[in-house]
Amino acid sequence: MLELKEKLENVAEDVEEIAKTYYRLSVLNIVDKGSKLGSSFLILALVTGLAFFIFLFIGFGASYWIGHALGNPMLGFFIVAGFLLLVLVLILALSKKTIQPLIRNIIIKNLYD
Protein backbone atom coordinates (compact mmCIF):
# COMPACT_ATOMS: atom_id res chain seq x y z
CA MET A 1 0.00 0.00 0.00
CA LEU A 2 2.86 2.35 0.83
CA GLU A 3 4.44 1.76 -2.55
CA LEU A 4 1.23 2.73 -4.31
CA LYS A 5 0.93 5.87 -2.21
CA GLU A 6 4.55 6.84 -2.98
CA LYS A 7 4.04 6.20 -6.69
CA LEU A 8 0.91 8.37 -6.71
CA GLU A 9 2.81 11.15 -4.95
CA ASN A 10 5.60 10.88 -7.53
CA VAL A 11 3.07 11.00 -10.34
CA ALA A 12 1.41 14.05 -8.77
CA GLU A 13 4.79 15.79 -8.48
CA ASP A 14 5.63 14.92 -12.09
CA VAL A 15 2.27 16.24 -13.32
CA GLU A 16 2.79 19.45 -11.34
CA GLU A 17 6.28 19.88 -12.82
CA ILE A 18 4.96 19.25 -16.34
CA ALA A 19 2.22 21.85 -15.82
CA LYS A 20 4.76 24.43 -14.58
CA THR A 21 7.06 23.71 -17.53
CA TYR A 22 4.16 24.00 -19.98
CA TYR A 23 3.16 27.32 -18.40
CA ARG A 24 6.73 28.67 -18.70
CA LEU A 25 6.89 27.50 -22.32
CA SER A 26 3.58 29.23 -23.07
CA VAL A 27 4.84 32.48 -21.54
CA LEU A 28 8.02 32.29 -23.62
CA ASN A 29 6.01 31.64 -26.79
CA ILE A 30 3.75 34.62 -26.07
CA VAL A 31 6.75 36.88 -25.44
CA ASP A 32 8.37 35.66 -28.66
CA LYS A 33 5.24 36.30 -30.73
CA GLY A 34 4.73 39.70 -29.09
CA SER A 35 8.29 40.78 -29.77
CA LYS A 36 8.06 39.68 -33.41
CA LEU A 37 4.74 41.46 -33.83
CA GLY A 38 6.03 44.60 -32.11
CA SER A 39 9.16 44.73 -34.25
CA SER A 40 7.07 44.19 -37.38
CA PHE A 41 4.81 47.11 -36.46
CA LEU A 42 7.81 49.32 -35.69
CA ILE A 43 9.37 48.53 -39.07
CA LEU A 44 6.01 49.12 -40.74
CA ALA A 45 5.72 52.52 -39.03
CA LEU A 46 9.22 53.53 -40.14
CA VAL A 47 8.64 52.39 -43.72
CA THR A 48 5.25 54.13 -43.80
CA GLY A 49 6.78 57.38 -42.54
CA LEU A 50 9.58 57.25 -45.08
CA ALA A 51 7.17 56.35 -47.89
CA PHE A 52 4.96 59.31 -46.92
CA PHE A 53 7.82 61.77 -47.28
CA ILE A 54 9.05 60.14 -50.48
CA PHE A 55 5.61 60.42 -52.07
CA LEU A 56 5.21 63.95 -50.71
CA PHE A 57 8.42 65.16 -52.34
CA ILE A 58 7.75 63.21 -55.54
CA GLY A 59 4.31 64.85 -55.64
CA PHE A 60 5.77 68.32 -55.20
CA GLY A 61 8.42 67.64 -57.82
CA ALA A 62 5.91 66.25 -60.30
CA SER A 63 3.56 69.17 -59.67
CA TYR A 64 6.26 71.76 -60.31
CA TRP A 65 7.54 69.85 -63.35
CA ILE A 66 4.09 69.46 -64.94
CA GLY A 67 3.19 73.04 -64.06
CA HIS A 68 6.43 74.33 -65.58
CA ALA A 69 5.88 72.21 -68.72
CA LEU A 70 2.34 73.57 -69.11
CA GLY A 71 3.28 77.14 -68.17
CA ASN A 72 0.88 77.21 -65.20
CA PRO A 73 2.14 75.96 -61.81
CA MET A 74 -1.36 75.67 -60.33
CA LEU A 75 -2.42 73.38 -63.17
CA GLY A 76 0.44 71.03 -62.31
CA PHE A 77 -0.74 70.79 -58.71
CA PHE A 78 -4.34 70.17 -59.80
CA ILE A 79 -3.25 67.41 -62.20
CA VAL A 80 -1.21 65.66 -59.50
CA ALA A 81 -4.07 66.09 -56.99
CA GLY A 82 -6.48 64.56 -59.52
CA PHE A 83 -4.13 61.61 -60.02
CA LEU A 84 -3.85 61.09 -56.26
CA LEU A 85 -7.64 61.31 -55.93
CA LEU A 86 -7.95 58.61 -58.61
CA VAL A 87 -5.49 56.41 -56.69
CA LEU A 88 -7.49 56.98 -53.48
CA VAL A 89 -10.75 55.97 -55.20
CA LEU A 90 -9.09 52.81 -56.55
CA ILE A 91 -7.76 51.91 -53.10
CA LEU A 92 -11.18 52.42 -51.53
CA ALA A 93 -12.86 50.38 -54.28
CA LEU A 94 -10.42 47.48 -53.90
CA SER A 95 -10.07 47.58 -50.12
CA LYS A 96 -12.85 45.13 -49.18
CA LYS A 97 -12.02 42.38 -51.66
CA THR A 98 -8.28 42.72 -52.15
CA ILE A 99 -6.43 44.90 -49.67
CA GLN A 100 -8.08 43.87 -46.38
CA PRO A 101 -7.67 40.10 -46.97
CA LEU A 102 -4.04 40.67 -47.97
CA ILE A 103 -3.30 42.64 -44.79
CA ARG A 104 -5.22 40.12 -42.68
CA ASN A 105 -3.20 37.24 -44.16
CA ILE A 106 0.08 39.07 -43.50
CA ILE A 107 -0.86 39.68 -39.86
CA ILE A 108 -1.95 36.06 -39.34
CA LYS A 109 1.24 34.81 -41.01
CA ASN A 110 3.34 36.99 -38.68
CA LEU A 111 1.48 35.67 -35.64
CA TYR A 112 2.00 32.01 -36.57
CA ASP A 113 5.61 32.28 -37.81
PDB file of C-alpha atoms in Angstrom:
ATOM      1  CA  MET A   1       0.000   0.000   0.000  1.00  0.00           C
ATOM      2  CA  LEU A   2       2.856   2.354   0.832  1.00  0.00           C
ATOM      3  CA  GLU A   3       4.440   1.758  -2.548  1.00  0.00           C
ATOM      4  CA  LEU A   4       1.229   2.726  -4.315  1.00  0.00           C
ATOM      5  CA  LYS A   5       0.933   5.871  -2.215  1.00  0.00           C
ATOM      6  CA  GLU A   6       4.552   6.839  -2.982  1.00  0.00           C
ATOM      7  CA  LYS A   7       4.040   6.199  -6.689  1.00  0.00           C
ATOM      8  CA  LEU A   8       0.914   8.366  -6.708  1.00  0.00           C
ATOM      9  CA  GLU A   9       2.808  11.153  -4.945  1.00  0.00           C
ATOM     10  CA  ASN A  10       5.599  10.878  -7.526  1.00  0.00           C
ATOM     11  CA  VAL A  11       3.067  10.999 -10.342  1.00  0.00           C
ATOM     12  CA  ALA A  12       1.412  14.053  -8.774  1.00  0.00           C
ATOM     13  CA  GLU A  13       4.791  15.788  -8.480  1.00  0.00           C
ATOM     14  CA  ASP A  14       5.626  14.922 -12.090  1.00  0.00           C
ATOM     15  CA  VAL A  15       2.272  16.238 -13.318  1.00  0.00           C
ATOM     16  CA  GLU A  16       2.789  19.450 -11.343  1.00  0.00           C
ATOM     17  CA  GLU A  17       6.275  19.878 -12.823  1.00  0.00           C
ATOM     18  CA  ILE A  18       4.956  19.246 -16.338  1.00  0.00           C
ATOM     19  CA  ALA A  19       2.222  21.851 -15.816  1.00  0.00           C
ATOM     20  CA  LYS A  20       4.764  24.425 -14.584  1.00  0.00           C
ATOM     21  CA  THR A  21       7.055  23.710 -17.532  1.00  0.00           C
ATOM     22  CA  TYR A  22       4.165  23.997 -19.976  1.00  0.00           C
ATOM     23  CA  TYR A  23       3.161  27.317 -18.399  1.00  0.00           C
ATOM     24  CA  ARG A  24       6.725  28.669 -18.702  1.00  0.00           C
ATOM     25  CA  LEU A  25       6.893  27.496 -22.320  1.00  0.00           C
ATOM     26  CA  SER A  26       3.583  29.228 -23.073  1.00  0.00           C
ATOM     27  CA  VAL A  27       4.842  32.478 -21.539  1.00  0.00           C
ATOM     28  CA  LEU A  28       8.024  32.290 -23.625  1.00  0.00           C
ATOM     29  CA  ASN A  29       6.010  31.644 -26.792  1.00  0.00           C
ATOM     30  CA  ILE A  30       3.753  34.625 -26.071  1.00  0.00           C
ATOM     31  CA  VAL A  31       6.747  36.884 -25.440  1.00  0.00           C
ATOM     32  CA  ASP A  32       8.372  35.661 -28.658  1.00  0.00           C
ATOM     33  CA  LYS A  33       5.244  36.305 -30.727  1.00  0.00           C
ATOM     34  CA  GLY A  34       4.733  39.700 -29.091  1.00  0.00           C
ATOM     35  CA  SER A  35       8.293  40.783 -29.771  1.00  0.00           C
ATOM     36  CA  LYS A  36       8.061  39.678 -33.406  1.00  0.00           C
ATOM     37  CA  LEU A  37       4.744  41.464 -33.828  1.00  0.00           C
ATOM     38  CA  GLY A  38       6.030  44.604 -32.114  1.00  0.00           C
ATOM     39  CA  SER A  39       9.160  44.733 -34.246  1.00  0.00           C
ATOM     40  CA  SER A  40       7.070  44.188 -37.384  1.00  0.00           C
ATOM     41  CA  PHE A  41       4.810  47.105 -36.463  1.00  0.00           C
ATOM     42  CA  LEU A  42       7.814  49.321 -35.694  1.00  0.00           C
ATOM     43  CA  ILE A  43       9.374  48.532 -39.065  1.00  0.00           C
ATOM     44  CA  LEU A  44       6.011  49.120 -40.737  1.00  0.00           C
ATOM     45  CA  ALA A  45       5.720  52.519 -39.026  1.00  0.00           C
ATOM     46  CA  LEU A  46       9.216  53.527 -40.142  1.00  0.00           C
ATOM     47  CA  VAL A  47       8.641  52.387 -43.718  1.00  0.00           C
ATOM     48  CA  THR A  48       5.254  54.131 -43.804  1.00  0.00           C
ATOM     49  CA  GLY A  49       6.783  57.380 -42.541  1.00  0.00           C
ATOM     50  CA  LEU A  50       9.583  57.251 -45.084  1.00  0.00           C
ATOM     51  CA  ALA A  51       7.167  56.351 -47.886  1.00  0.00           C
ATOM     52  CA  PHE A  52       4.964  59.307 -46.916  1.00  0.00           C
ATOM     53  CA  PHE A  53       7.825  61.773 -47.276  1.00  0.00           C
ATOM     54  CA  ILE A  54       9.052  60.137 -50.483  1.00  0.00           C
ATOM     55  CA  PHE A  55       5.611  60.423 -52.065  1.00  0.00           C
ATOM     56  CA  LEU A  56       5.214  63.950 -50.712  1.00  0.00           C
ATOM     57  CA  PHE A  57       8.423  65.155 -52.343  1.00  0.00           C
ATOM     58  CA  ILE A  58       7.752  63.213 -55.544  1.00  0.00           C
ATOM     59  CA  GLY A  59       4.306  64.845 -55.644  1.00  0.00           C
ATOM     60  CA  PHE A  60       5.766  68.325 -55.195  1.00  0.00           C
ATOM     61  CA  GLY A  61       8.424  67.643 -57.820  1.00  0.00           C
ATOM     62  CA  ALA A  62       5.911  66.252 -60.302  1.00  0.00           C
ATOM     63  CA  SER A  63       3.561  69.174 -59.673  1.00  0.00           C
ATOM     64  CA  TYR A  64       6.259  71.756 -60.313  1.00  0.00           C
ATOM     65  CA  TRP A  65       7.544  69.852 -63.353  1.00  0.00           C
ATOM     66  CA  ILE A  66       4.092  69.457 -64.935  1.00  0.00           C
ATOM     67  CA  GLY A  67       3.193  73.040 -64.059  1.00  0.00           C
ATOM     68  CA  HIS A  68       6.428  74.327 -65.579  1.00  0.00           C
ATOM     69  CA  ALA A  69       5.883  72.214 -68.725  1.00  0.00           C
ATOM     70  CA  LEU A  70       2.339  73.574 -69.106  1.00  0.00           C
ATOM     71  CA  GLY A  71       3.282  77.139 -68.169  1.00  0.00           C
ATOM     72  CA  ASN A  72       0.876  77.205 -65.202  1.00  0.00           C
ATOM     73  CA  PRO A  73       2.143  75.956 -61.805  1.00  0.00           C
ATOM     74  CA  MET A  74      -1.360  75.672 -60.333  1.00  0.00           C
ATOM     75  CA  LEU A  75      -2.423  73.382 -63.172  1.00  0.00           C
ATOM     76  CA  GLY A  76       0.437  71.027 -62.313  1.00  0.00           C
ATOM     77  CA  PHE A  77      -0.743  70.790 -58.713  1.00  0.00           C
ATOM     78  CA  PHE A  78      -4.335  70.168 -59.802  1.00  0.00           C
ATOM     79  CA  ILE A  79      -3.254  67.409 -62.204  1.00  0.00           C
ATOM     80  CA  VAL A  80      -1.210  65.659 -59.502  1.00  0.00           C
ATOM     81  CA  ALA A  81      -4.070  66.091 -56.993  1.00  0.00           C
ATOM     82  CA  GLY A  82      -6.481  64.557 -59.519  1.00  0.00           C
ATOM     83  CA  PHE A  83      -4.133  61.607 -60.023  1.00  0.00           C
ATOM     84  CA  LEU A  84      -3.850  61.086 -56.258  1.00  0.00           C
ATOM     85  CA  LEU A  85      -7.640  61.314 -55.933  1.00  0.00           C
ATOM     86  CA  LEU A  86      -7.954  58.613 -58.605  1.00  0.00           C
ATOM     87  CA  VAL A  87      -5.492  56.414 -56.692  1.00  0.00           C
ATOM     88  CA  LEU A  88      -7.493  56.979 -53.482  1.00  0.00           C
ATOM     89  CA  VAL A  89     -10.749  55.973 -55.197  1.00  0.00           C
ATOM     90  CA  LEU A  90      -9.094  52.807 -56.550  1.00  0.00           C
ATOM     91  CA  ILE A  91      -7.757  51.912 -53.103  1.00  0.00           C
ATOM     92  CA  LEU A  92     -11.178  52.419 -51.532  1.00  0.00           C
ATOM     93  CA  ALA A  93     -12.860  50.377 -54.277  1.00  0.00           C
ATOM     94  CA  LEU A  94     -10.419  47.479 -53.900  1.00  0.00           C
ATOM     95  CA  SER A  95     -10.069  47.578 -50.123  1.00  0.00           C
ATOM     96  CA  LYS A  96     -12.854  45.131 -49.178  1.00  0.00           C
ATOM     97  CA  LYS A  97     -12.022  42.376 -51.656  1.00  0.00           C
ATOM     98  CA  THR A  98      -8.279  42.720 -52.154  1.00  0.00           C
ATOM     99  CA  ILE A  99      -6.428  44.904 -49.670  1.00  0.00           C
ATOM    100  CA  GLN A 100      -8.078  43.870 -46.385  1.00  0.00           C
ATOM    101  CA  PRO A 101      -7.671  40.099 -46.973  1.00  0.00           C
ATOM    102  CA  LEU A 102      -4.039  40.674 -47.974  1.00  0.00           C
ATOM    103  CA  ILE A 103      -3.296  42.644 -44.792  1.00  0.00           C
ATOM    104  CA  ARG A 104      -5.221  40.121 -42.685  1.00  0.00           C
ATOM    105  CA  ASN A 105      -3.198  37.241 -44.156  1.00  0.00           C
ATOM    106  CA  ILE A 106       0.080  39.066 -43.503  1.00  0.00           C
ATOM    107  CA  ILE A 107      -0.863  39.680 -39.857  1.00  0.00           C
ATOM    108  CA  ILE A 108      -1.947  36.055 -39.339  1.00  0.00           C
ATOM    109  CA  LYS A 109       1.243  34.813 -41.012  1.00  0.00           C
ATOM    110  CA  ASN A 110       3.341  36.995 -38.677  1.00  0.00           C
ATOM    111  CA  LEU A 111       1.484  35.667 -35.642  1.00  0.00           C
ATOM    112  CA  TYR A 112       2.000  32.012 -36.569  1.00  0.00           C
ATOM    113  CA  ASP A 113       5.610  32.282 -37.809  1.00  0.00           C
TER     114      ASP A 113
END
